Each structure stands twice: as structure tokens, then as C-alpha cells.
């Protein structure tokens, strides 16, 4: 019987694992291993864009691409991993429970927002973590137009001033005015624990964040946090209330819960510690990639973040290395020393940085053009052409 590599998840990590593995098998003329991707949808959901309007269009089909590289797609959601029996229990497209055997498993189920238990957050707050939530927010914003004019209707509170919070908030004036009218008296407020605007992002980039916030009319409530949410707004730590019919939660992302079913060390975000080949430490046949992997990017102590930039590269390496293990050839140690950020700042533009200390290299229109290129071209899956897809899946392909 053919060996079976089972990849759980069709996000950036899972897709690029599939391409990386089949690329190496093809190079070795190896046809004896079945590679499958198991996920709820045969599409790559473009999570980095979920702060934008029209989130329903932010998914790219990958069925033809997987077929072009001879990867089976299994539609379903994994429920349990039996490490000893080497099988995964999953719910199939019809809701029935099924079992899938594997020889090698690659866990690539990503991450999700873990909402805090604070009163009213689960019931009243919106988020942009998954496509369904981003669409729900979009529908809510459109429905504001049917509400009578009030301070609460015109106010958006964004809880958390990190990457997602800033991108979401700086889009909001434009999104709200498109719905409520150009003359609408909009209030967008970021509530953040930091002492300065953009403090969690680093001093240099924070200057651009502050300028953009001023220009767009986005205000910051610093050294503060939201402790309760209801239909009328939020209560802050100091007891102050802000009337807001739209509250968007952006903090508290954690690795997918299936990580807990793989014996091994986990970091504070629930990510599994992996070795240089992206194999879960202590496991012989299980790899972790993308947002579920705690992986060193260099020898200087830096680690992959929960970013698409890392998930794509981790996927290329995990695919290569799981196939290398099957073939009995040398794996390629995962290395990704270059780290960049490109932060969208709405109508003001964007800011692009290089290095772990986030040195600003481009701002405003130039950075925005780069952000548009990243978000509309670079992170999308390659065409359903096996040679082009395999060329792009080379772990050592130079990064632009
Ligand atoms: C609003 C927002 C903005 C962002 N901005 C940026 C940015 O500017 N730059 C950047 O680099 N990163 C950004 N990110 C982070 C980036 O989107 C993630 O790091 C990336 O998506 C991680 O890829 P992944 O493959 O690990 O997980 P995901 O992309 O989340 O994919 C997980 C996959 O697993 C599947 N899955 C889930 N549960 C199961 C199950 N039980 N069984 C089988 N399959 C399952 C899902 O359907 C999906 O196919 C942003 C994220 C958000 C939410």
C-alpha cells in the first residue's frame, strides 16, 4: 500500500506544504506516496485582508491547483488525532464521522481569536479573524445606515492596538463614510494597554502610526482596556463608558486546538515546538507548520510569528522535509532571517519596515503600492500549472 502524507489545513502553511512535498517527489521521480490535504474548504482564505470591505471575495479556490500536482483534497474538519494509531478522526462534508490513516502528518490548522470571557464580548463584539466574522462585521456596518443618527451609531471602538487593530481602525473612517455619507461625524477609537500610540509595534514605525491616526481622525485610549461590552458600547477599566454600536475585538490569537492533541512542548500561544526540520520535537512522524509551529527563524533567537509571511515559507520547508523523510534524503533546515512588515494605514497610505527592530523603509503611497502588491498578488496561490507551482514552492527560492 502507498504511504500517506496527510496535511491538516488548506491555509498558507498547508497549501505550501502540499506544493513543497510534491515538488520534491517529482524531482526524485517518486510516485509511491499519496499526499492529501484535509480541510473544510478547497480554498485559500486570504486572512491578511479580512480588515478590508467585501470580505466574502477574499478566498481563492485551490481545487484545480491541488489536482494539478496530484494532491487529493478531503473535504472535512479534523476532530481528533490518534498519535499512537496514526490516524485522524474527522467530520466529512455530510457531517459523518470518518477516520483517515496516515504515515506522516503535517498539522497546519492555523490560529484563531480566543475571545476573553469579559461580559458581553462574545455576544456583542465583532472581529476580523475569519472570513465569516469579517462578513458579519461588513453586514453590521451596512445595516448602520438604517439606524437613526446617534453618537453610538457613528462610533467604532477597536479593542487592541496591534497589527490587526491598527489596520482595521485606519480603514474604518473610509468604510463608515462610504456607508453613512461623506459628511457623517465619525469617531474611531483604539483602546490599547500601551503607553504610546503603536507602542507594541516599535518606536520607528509608531511615528507613522501616530501621523496616520491624526490625519484620519483615529484616536487612541492608551493604558486602558475594555472590560465589558453591551449593545450600547464598552466599559473601560477605569469605569468610563464609550457609546459605540460597533466594537471590534482584535487581541488574543491562539494556535488551533488540535495542537493540544499532539504530545510535545507548546509555547504561550499554544504552538508546538518544532526542530529545524519542522518536525514536532519528540515525534517521529508529525510536523507542525504555519501558525501552529513555534520555529526558530535563525540562530539569533528570533522565532516565526503568526504571519502569512512565515506560514508560506514554513509550508515550503515542511513540505520539502516531510517528503525528504519519506525518500530518505537530507532535509533542509528551516531558515528565514529576513523579516519585514507592511502595515496598511487606510487612506493615509502604509508603512513598510525591515528587520526585527522594524526600521522604516517606505511610507505613505510607496508603502501602499507595496502593500497592494503583497495583498493582491504575492500571497495568492500560484496558477494551477504544476511546473509554475513547483518552481514557486522551492524553499530556497530567493525572497523579493
Ligand atoms: C486581519 C488579519 C490581518 C493579518 N495581516 C497579516 C499581514 O499583514 N501579514 C502577514 O504576514 N500575516 C497577516 N495575518 C496573519 C496570517 O493571516 C496568518 O498568520 C496565516 O493565515 C497563517 O497561515 P496558516 O496556514 O497557519 O493558517 P490559516 O491561514 O488560518 O489556515 C488554516 C487552515 O486550516 C483549516 N482548518 C481549521 N480547522 C481545521 C480542522 N479542524 N480540520 C482541518 N482543517 C482545519 C482552515 O480551514 C484553513 O484552511 C493577518 C491575519 C489576520 C486575521
Coordinates of C-alpha atoms and ligand atoms in Angstrom, one line a residue:
X1 CA 0.0 0.0 0.0
X2 CA 1.2 3.5 -0.8
X3 CA 2.5 5.6 2.1
X4 CA 0.2 8.6 3.0
X5 CA 1.2 12.1 4.0
X6 CA -1.8 13.8 5.5
X7 CA -1.8 17.6 5.7
X8 CA -4.5 19.1 8.0
X9 CA -5.5 22.6 6.8
X10 CA -5.5 24.4 3.5
X11 CA -4.2 27.8 4.6
X12 CA -0.8 29.2 3.7
X13 CA 1.0 26.6 5.7
X14 CA -1.0 23.6 4.4
X15 CA -1.1 24.7 0.8
X16 CA 2.6 25.3 0.6
X17 CA 3.4 22.1 2.4
X18 CA 1.4 20.2 -0.3
X19 CA 3.3 22.0 -3.1
X20 CA 6.7 21.6 -1.4
X21 CA 6.2 17.9 -0.8
X22 CA 5.0 17.0 -4.3
X23 CA 7.8 19.2 -5.8
X24 CA 10.5 17.0 -4.1
X25 CA 8.7 13.8 -5.0
X26 CA 8.6 14.9 -8.6
X27 CA 12.3 15.8 -8.6
X28 CA 13.0 12.2 -7.4
X29 CA 10.5 10.6 -9.9
X30 CA 8.8 9.2 -6.8
X31 CA 5.1 8.2 -7.3
X32 CA 4.6 5.9 -4.4
X33 CA 3.3 8.3 -1.8
X34 CA -0.2 9.7 -1.6
X35 CA -0.4 13.4 -0.5
X36 CA -3.7 14.7 0.8
X37 CA -5.0 17.9 2.2
X38 CA -7.9 17.7 4.6
X39 CA -9.8 21.0 5.2
X40 CA -13.3 22.3 5.4
X41 CA -13.0 24.1 2.0
X42 CA -10.8 23.7 -1.1
X43 CA -9.9 27.4 -1.0
X44 CA -7.2 29.6 0.4
X45 CA -8.8 32.2 2.6
X46 CA -6.8 35.4 2.5
X47 CA -6.8 36.2 6.2
X48 CA -4.4 39.2 5.9
X49 CA -7.1 41.1 4.0
X50 CA -10.0 40.5 6.4
X51 CA -9.9 44.1 7.7
X52 CA -10.9 45.2 4.2
X53 CA -14.5 45.7 3.0
X54 CA -16.3 42.9 0.9
X55 CA -14.5 40.1 2.8
X56 CA -16.7 37.5 1.1
X57 CA -14.5 37.8 -2.0
X58 CA -11.3 37.2 -0.1
X59 CA -10.8 33.5 -0.8
X60 CA -9.1 31.8 -3.7
X61 CA -10.1 28.3 -5.0
X62 CA -7.3 25.8 -4.8
X63 CA -9.0 22.6 -6.1
X64 CA -7.5 22.7 -9.6
X65 CA -4.1 23.6 -8.2
X66 CA -4.1 20.6 -5.9
X67 CA -5.3 18.3 -8.7
X68 CA -2.5 19.7 -11.0
X69 CA 0.1 18.5 -8.5
X70 CA -1.7 15.2 -7.8
X71 CA -2.7 16.1 -4.2
X72 CA -6.0 14.7 -3.0
X73 CA -8.4 17.0 -1.3
X74 CA -10.5 15.6 1.5
X75 CA -13.3 17.9 2.5
X76 CA -13.8 17.8 6.2
X77 CA -12.8 19.1 9.6
X78 CA -10.4 17.1 11.8
X79 CA -11.7 16.4 15.2
X80 CA -9.1 14.2 16.9
X81 CA -5.6 12.9 16.3
X82 CA -4.7 9.4 17.5
X83 CA -0.9 9.6 17.5
X84 CA -0.4 6.0 18.6
X85 CA -2.7 4.6 16.0
X86 CA -1.5 7.1 13.3
X87 CA -5.0 8.2 12.3
X88 CA -7.2 11.3 12.3
X89 CA -10.9 11.3 13.0
X90 CA -12.8 13.9 11.0
X91 CA -16.3 15.1 10.1
X92 CA -16.8 14.8 6.4
X93 CA -18.8 17.1 4.1
X94 CA -22.1 15.3 5.0
X95 CA -21.5 15.6 8.8
X96 CA -20.5 11.9 9.1
X97 CA -17.6 10.8 11.3
X98 CA -14.7 9.3 9.3
X99 CA -11.2 8.0 10.1
X100 CA -8.2 8.7 7.9
X101 CA -4.9 6.8 8.4
X102 CA -1.5 8.5 7.9
X103 CA 2.1 7.6 7.8
X104 CA 3.2 11.2 8.1
X105 CA 1.1 14.0 9.5
X106 CA 1.5 17.8 9.0
X107 CA -0.5 19.9 11.3
X108 CA -1.4 23.2 9.5
X109 CA -4.7 24.2 11.0
X110 CA -3.7 27.8 11.8
X111 CA -4.8 30.0 14.6
X112 CA -7.9 31.8 15.8
X113 CA -9.0 34.6 18.0
X114 CA -9.7 33.4 21.6
X115 CA -12.2 36.0 22.9
X116 CA -11.8 36.8 26.5
X117 CA -14.5 35.9 29.0
X118 CA -15.3 39.6 29.8
X119 CA -19.0 40.3 30.0
X120 CA -20.7 40.8 26.6
X121 CA -17.6 40.3 24.4
X122 CA -18.8 37.0 22.9
X123 CA -22.4 38.4 22.3
X124 CA -21.7 41.9 21.1
X125 CA -18.1 42.3 19.8
X126 CA -17.2 41.8 16.2
X127 CA -13.9 40.6 14.8
X128 CA -12.0 40.1 11.5
X129 CA -10.2 36.9 12.3
X130 CA -12.0 34.5 10.0
X131 CA -14.0 35.2 6.8
X132 CA -17.4 34.5 8.4
X133 CA -16.7 37.1 11.1
X134 CA -15.4 39.7 8.6
X135 CA -18.6 39.2 6.6
X136 CA -20.7 39.6 9.7
X137 CA -18.9 42.9 10.5
X138 CA -19.5 44.1 6.9
X139 CA -23.2 43.3 7.2
X140 CA -23.4 45.1 10.5
X141 CA -21.7 48.2 9.1
X142 CA -24.1 48.3 6.2
X143 CA -27.0 48.0 8.5
X144 CA -25.9 51.1 10.5
X145 CA -27.2 53.1 7.6
X146 CA -30.7 52.1 8.7
X147 CA -30.2 53.2 12.3
X148 CA -31.2 56.8 13.3
X149 CA -28.2 59.1 13.6
X150 CA -26.6 58.9 17.1
X151 CA -23.2 59.0 18.7
X152 CA -23.2 55.2 19.2
X153 CA -24.1 54.6 15.5
X154 CA -21.2 56.7 14.3
X155 CA -18.6 55.4 16.8
X156 CA -16.4 52.3 16.4
X157 CA -14.2 51.0 19.2
X158 CA -11.4 48.8 18.3
X159 CA -10.1 46.7 21.2
X160 CA -6.3 46.3 20.8
X161 CA -3.8 48.5 19.0
X162 CA -1.6 45.8 17.5
X163 CA -1.2 45.0 13.8
X164 CA -4.8 43.9 13.1
X165 CA -6.3 46.5 15.4
X166 CA -4.4 49.3 13.6
X167 CA -5.2 48.0 10.1
X168 CA -8.9 47.6 11.0
X169 CA -9.2 51.0 12.7
X170 CA -7.4 53.0 10.0
X171 CA -9.7 51.6 7.3
X172 CA -12.8 52.4 9.4
X173 CA -13.2 56.2 8.6
X174 CA -13.4 55.4 4.9
X175 CA -15.6 52.4 5.3
X176 CA -18.0 54.2 7.6
X177 CA -18.2 57.3 5.4
X178 CA -18.9 55.1 2.3
X179 CA -21.9 53.7 4.2
X180 CA -23.1 56.7 6.3
X181 CA -22.2 59.5 3.9
X182 CA -19.2 61.7 3.5
X183 CA -20.4 64.3 6.0
X184 CA -21.0 61.8 8.8
X185 CA -19.4 62.7 12.1
X186 CA -17.4 59.6 12.6
X187 CA -15.4 58.5 15.7
X188 CA -13.0 55.7 15.6
X189 CA -11.2 54.8 18.9
X190 CA -8.5 52.3 19.5
X191 CA -8.3 51.1 23.2
X192 CA -4.8 49.8 23.9
X193 CA -2.8 48.9 27.0
X194 CA 0.4 50.6 25.7
X195 CA 1.6 53.9 27.0
X196 CA 2.1 55.4 23.5
X197 CA 0.4 55.1 20.1
X198 CA 1.6 52.0 18.3
X199 CA 3.9 51.1 21.3
X200 CA 3.7 47.4 20.7
X201 CA 5.0 47.8 17.1
X202 CA 8.3 49.6 17.9
X203 CA 9.4 53.2 18.1
X204 CA 10.2 54.0 14.5
X205 CA 7.0 52.6 13.0
X206 CA 5.0 54.1 15.8
X207 CA 5.7 57.6 14.3
X208 CA 3.9 56.7 11.1
X209 CA 1.1 55.1 13.0
X210 CA 0.7 58.3 15.0
X211 CA 0.7 60.5 11.9
X212 CA -1.8 58.3 10.1
X213 CA -4.1 58.2 13.2
X214 CA -4.0 62.0 13.4
X215 CA -4.7 62.5 9.7
X216 CA -7.5 60.0 9.7
X217 CA -9.1 61.1 12.9
X218 CA -8.5 57.8 14.7
X219 CA -8.0 58.4 18.4
X220 CA -6.3 56.2 21.0
X221 CA -7.3 55.5 24.5
X222 CA -4.0 54.5 26.0
X223 CA -3.1 52.5 29.1
X224 CA -6.6 51.2 29.1
X225 CA -8.6 48.1 28.2
X226 CA -12.2 47.1 27.5
X227 CA -13.6 45.2 30.5
X228 CA -17.2 44.8 29.2
X229 CA -19.3 45.2 26.1
X230 CA -23.0 45.6 25.6
X231 CA -25.3 46.7 22.7
X232 CA -24.7 50.3 23.5
X233 CA -20.9 50.3 23.8
X234 CA -18.0 49.5 26.0
X235 CA -16.9 49.9 29.6
X236 CA -13.2 50.6 30.2
X237 CA -11.0 49.5 33.1
X238 CA -11.4 52.9 34.9
X239 CA -15.2 52.6 34.7
X240 CA -15.6 55.0 31.8
X241 CA -18.2 54.1 29.1
X242 CA -17.9 54.8 25.4
X243 CA -21.1 54.7 23.4
X244 CA -20.4 52.6 20.3
X245 CA -22.7 50.3 18.3
X246 CA -19.6 48.7 16.7
X247 CA -16.9 47.1 18.9
X248 CA -14.2 45.1 17.1
X249 CA -12.0 42.7 19.1
X250 CA -8.5 42.1 17.8
X251 CA -6.4 40.7 20.6
X252 CA -5.8 37.1 21.9
X253 CA -4.9 35.0 18.9
X254 CA -4.0 31.4 19.8
X255 CA -2.9 28.3 17.8
X256 CA -5.6 25.8 16.8
X257 CA -6.9 23.5 19.5
X258 CA -5.6 20.3 17.7
X259 CA -2.1 21.2 18.8
X260 CA -3.2 20.1 22.3
X261 CA -3.6 16.5 21.0
X262 CA 0.0 16.1 19.9
X263 CA 2.3 15.3 22.8
X264 CA 5.0 17.9 22.9
X265 CA 6.1 21.2 24.3
X266 CA 3.9 24.2 23.5
X267 CA 4.6 27.9 23.8
X268 CA 2.3 30.5 25.4
X269 CA 0.3 30.8 22.2
X270 CA -0.3 27.0 22.1
X271 CA 2.1 26.5 19.2
X272 CA 4.1 23.2 19.1
X273 CA 7.9 23.4 19.4
X274 CA 9.5 22.1 16.2
X275 CA 13.1 21.3 15.3
X276 CA 15.0 22.8 12.4
X277 CA 13.2 20.4 10.0
X278 CA 9.8 21.5 11.4
X279 CA 9.1 18.1 13.0
X280 CA 7.4 18.3 16.3
X281 CA 10.1 17.8 19.0
X282 CA 9.7 14.3 20.4
X283 CA 7.6 13.0 17.5
X284 CA 8.9 10.9 14.6
X285 CA 6.1 11.3 12.1
X286 CA 4.4 14.6 12.9
X287 CA 5.3 18.1 11.6
X288 CA 3.8 21.4 12.5
X289 CA 3.8 24.4 10.2
X290 CA 2.3 27.9 9.9
X291 CA 0.6 29.4 12.9
X292 CA 0.7 26.2 14.9
X293 CA 4.5 26.0 14.8
X294 CA 7.0 27.5 17.3
X295 CA 10.0 27.6 15.0
X296 CA 13.4 29.4 15.2
X297 CA 14.0 31.5 12.1
X298 CA 17.7 32.0 12.7
X299 CA 20.5 31.3 15.2
X300 CA 20.0 34.7 16.9
X301 CA 17.0 33.8 19.0
X302 CA 14.2 35.0 16.6
X303 CA 11.1 32.9 16.1
X304 CA 8.5 32.8 13.4
X305 CA 5.5 34.9 14.2
X306 CA 1.9 34.1 13.4
X307 CA 2.1 35.7 10.0
X308 CA 1.4 34.7 6.4
X309 CA 5.0 35.7 5.6
X310 CA 6.2 33.0 7.9
X311 CA 3.4 30.5 7.2
X312 CA 4.2 30.4 3.4
X313 CA 7.9 29.8 4.0
X314 CA 7.3 27.3 6.8
X315 CA 5.0 25.4 4.4
X316 CA 7.6 25.2 1.7
X317 CA 10.1 23.7 4.2
X318 CA 7.7 21.4 6.0
X319 CA 6.6 20.0 2.6
X320 CA 10.1 19.5 1.5
X321 CA 11.2 17.9 4.7
X322 CA 8.3 15.5 5.2
X323 CA 8.9 14.3 1.6
X324 CA 12.6 14.1 2.3
X325 CA 11.9 11.9 5.3
X326 CA 9.8 9.5 3.1
X327 CA 12.5 9.5 0.4
X328 CA 15.4 9.1 2.9
X329 CA 17.2 12.1 1.6
X330 CA 18.7 15.1 3.6
X331 CA 16.1 17.6 4.8
X332 CA 16.6 21.4 4.5
X333 CA 16.9 23.2 7.8
X334 CA 14.3 26.0 8.0
X335 CA 15.8 29.4 8.0
X336 CA 14.1 32.7 7.4
X337 CA 16.4 35.5 8.5
X338 CA 14.6 38.3 6.7
X339 CA 11.6 39.8 8.5
X340 CA 9.5 42.7 7.1
X341 CA 6.2 44.3 7.9
X342 CA 3.9 46.2 5.7
X343 CA 1.2 47.9 7.7
X344 CA -1.9 49.3 5.9
X345 CA -2.8 52.7 7.3
X346 CA -6.0 53.3 5.3
X347 CA -6.3 56.5 3.2
X348 CA -3.1 57.8 4.7
X349 CA -1.1 55.1 3.0
X350 CA 1.0 52.4 4.6
X351 CA 4.4 51.8 6.3
X352 CA 7.0 49.2 5.3
X353 CA 9.7 48.1 7.6
X354 CA 12.7 45.7 7.5
X355 CA 14.3 43.9 10.3
X356 CA 13.1 42.6 13.7
X357 CA 13.6 46.2 15.0
X358 CA 11.2 47.4 12.3
X359 CA 13.3 50.1 10.6
X360 CA 11.1 52.2 8.4
X361 CA 12.0 51.9 4.7
X362 CA 8.9 53.2 2.9
X363 CA 5.9 55.3 3.9
X364 CA 2.6 56.5 2.5
X365 CA 1.9 55.9 -1.2
X366 CA 5.1 53.9 -1.9
X367 CA 4.4 51.6 1.0
X368 CA 0.8 51.4 0.0
X369 CA 1.7 50.3 -3.5
X370 CA 3.8 47.5 -2.0
X371 CA 1.0 46.5 0.4
X372 CA -1.4 46.3 -2.6
X373 CA 1.1 44.1 -4.5
X374 CA 1.6 41.8 -1.4
X375 CA -2.1 41.6 -0.7
X376 CA -3.4 41.1 -4.2
X377 CA -0.6 39.1 -5.9
X378 CA 2.2 37.7 -3.7
X379 CA 0.1 35.9 -1.1
X380 CA -2.4 34.4 -3.5
X381 CA -1.9 30.8 -4.6
X382 CA 0.0 30.1 -7.9
X383 CA -1.9 29.2 -11.0
X384 CA -3.0 25.6 -11.5
X385 CA 0.1 24.8 -13.5
X386 CA 2.3 22.2 -11.9
X387 CA 5.7 23.5 -13.2
X388 CA 5.0 27.1 -12.1
X389 CA 3.6 25.9 -8.8
X390 CA 6.6 23.7 -8.1
X391 CA 9.0 26.4 -9.1
X392 CA 7.3 28.7 -6.5
X393 CA 7.4 26.0 -3.9
X394 CA 11.2 25.8 -3.8
X395 CA 12.2 26.5 -0.1
X396 CA 15.4 28.2 -1.4
X397 CA 13.7 30.5 -3.9
X398 CA 15.1 34.0 -3.3
X399 CA 12.7 36.3 -1.4
X400 CA 12.0 39.7 -3.1
Ligands
LIG1 C1 -7.0 40.6 10.0 C2 -5.7 39.9 9.8 C3 -4.6 40.5 9.2 C4 -3.4 39.9 9.0 N1 -2.4 40.6 8.4 C5 -1.2 40.0 8.1 C6 -0.2 40.6 7.4 O1 -0.3 41.8 7.0 N2 0.9 40.0 7.1 C7 1.1 38.7 7.5 O2 2.2 38.1 7.2 N3 0.2 38.0 8.2 C8 -1.0 38.6 8.5 N4 -2.0 37.9 9.2 C9 -1.7 36.6 9.7 C10 -1.9 35.5 8.7 O3 -3.2 35.6 8.1 C11 -1.8 34.1 9.3 O4 -0.5 34.1 10.0 C12 -1.8 33.0 8.3 O5 -3.1 32.9 7.8 C13 -1.4 31.7 8.9 O6 -1.5 30.7 8.0 P1 -1.8 29.2 8.4 O7 -1.8 28.4 7.2 O8 -1.0 28.8 9.6 O9 -3.3 29.3 9.0 P2 -4.7 29.7 8.2 O10 -4.4 30.6 7.1 O11 -5.6 30.2 9.3 O12 -5.2 28.4 7.7 C14 -5.7 27.3 8.5 C15 -6.3 26.3 7.6 O13 -6.7 25.2 8.5 C16 -8.1 24.8 8.2 N5 -8.7 24.2 9.4 C17 -9.0 24.9 10.5 N6 -9.5 23.9 11.4 C18 -9.4 22.7 10.8 C19 -9.8 21.4 11.1 N7 -10.3 21.1 12.3 N8 -9.5 20.4 10.2 C20 -8.9 20.7 9.1 N9 -8.6 21.9 8.7 C21 -8.8 22.9 9.5 C22 -8.7 26.2 7.8 O14 -9.9 26.0 7.1 C23 -7.6 26.7 6.9 O15 -7.7 26.1 5.6 C24 -3.2 38.5 9.4 C25 -4.3 37.9 10.0 C26 -5.5 38.5 10.2 C27 -6.6 37.7 10.8

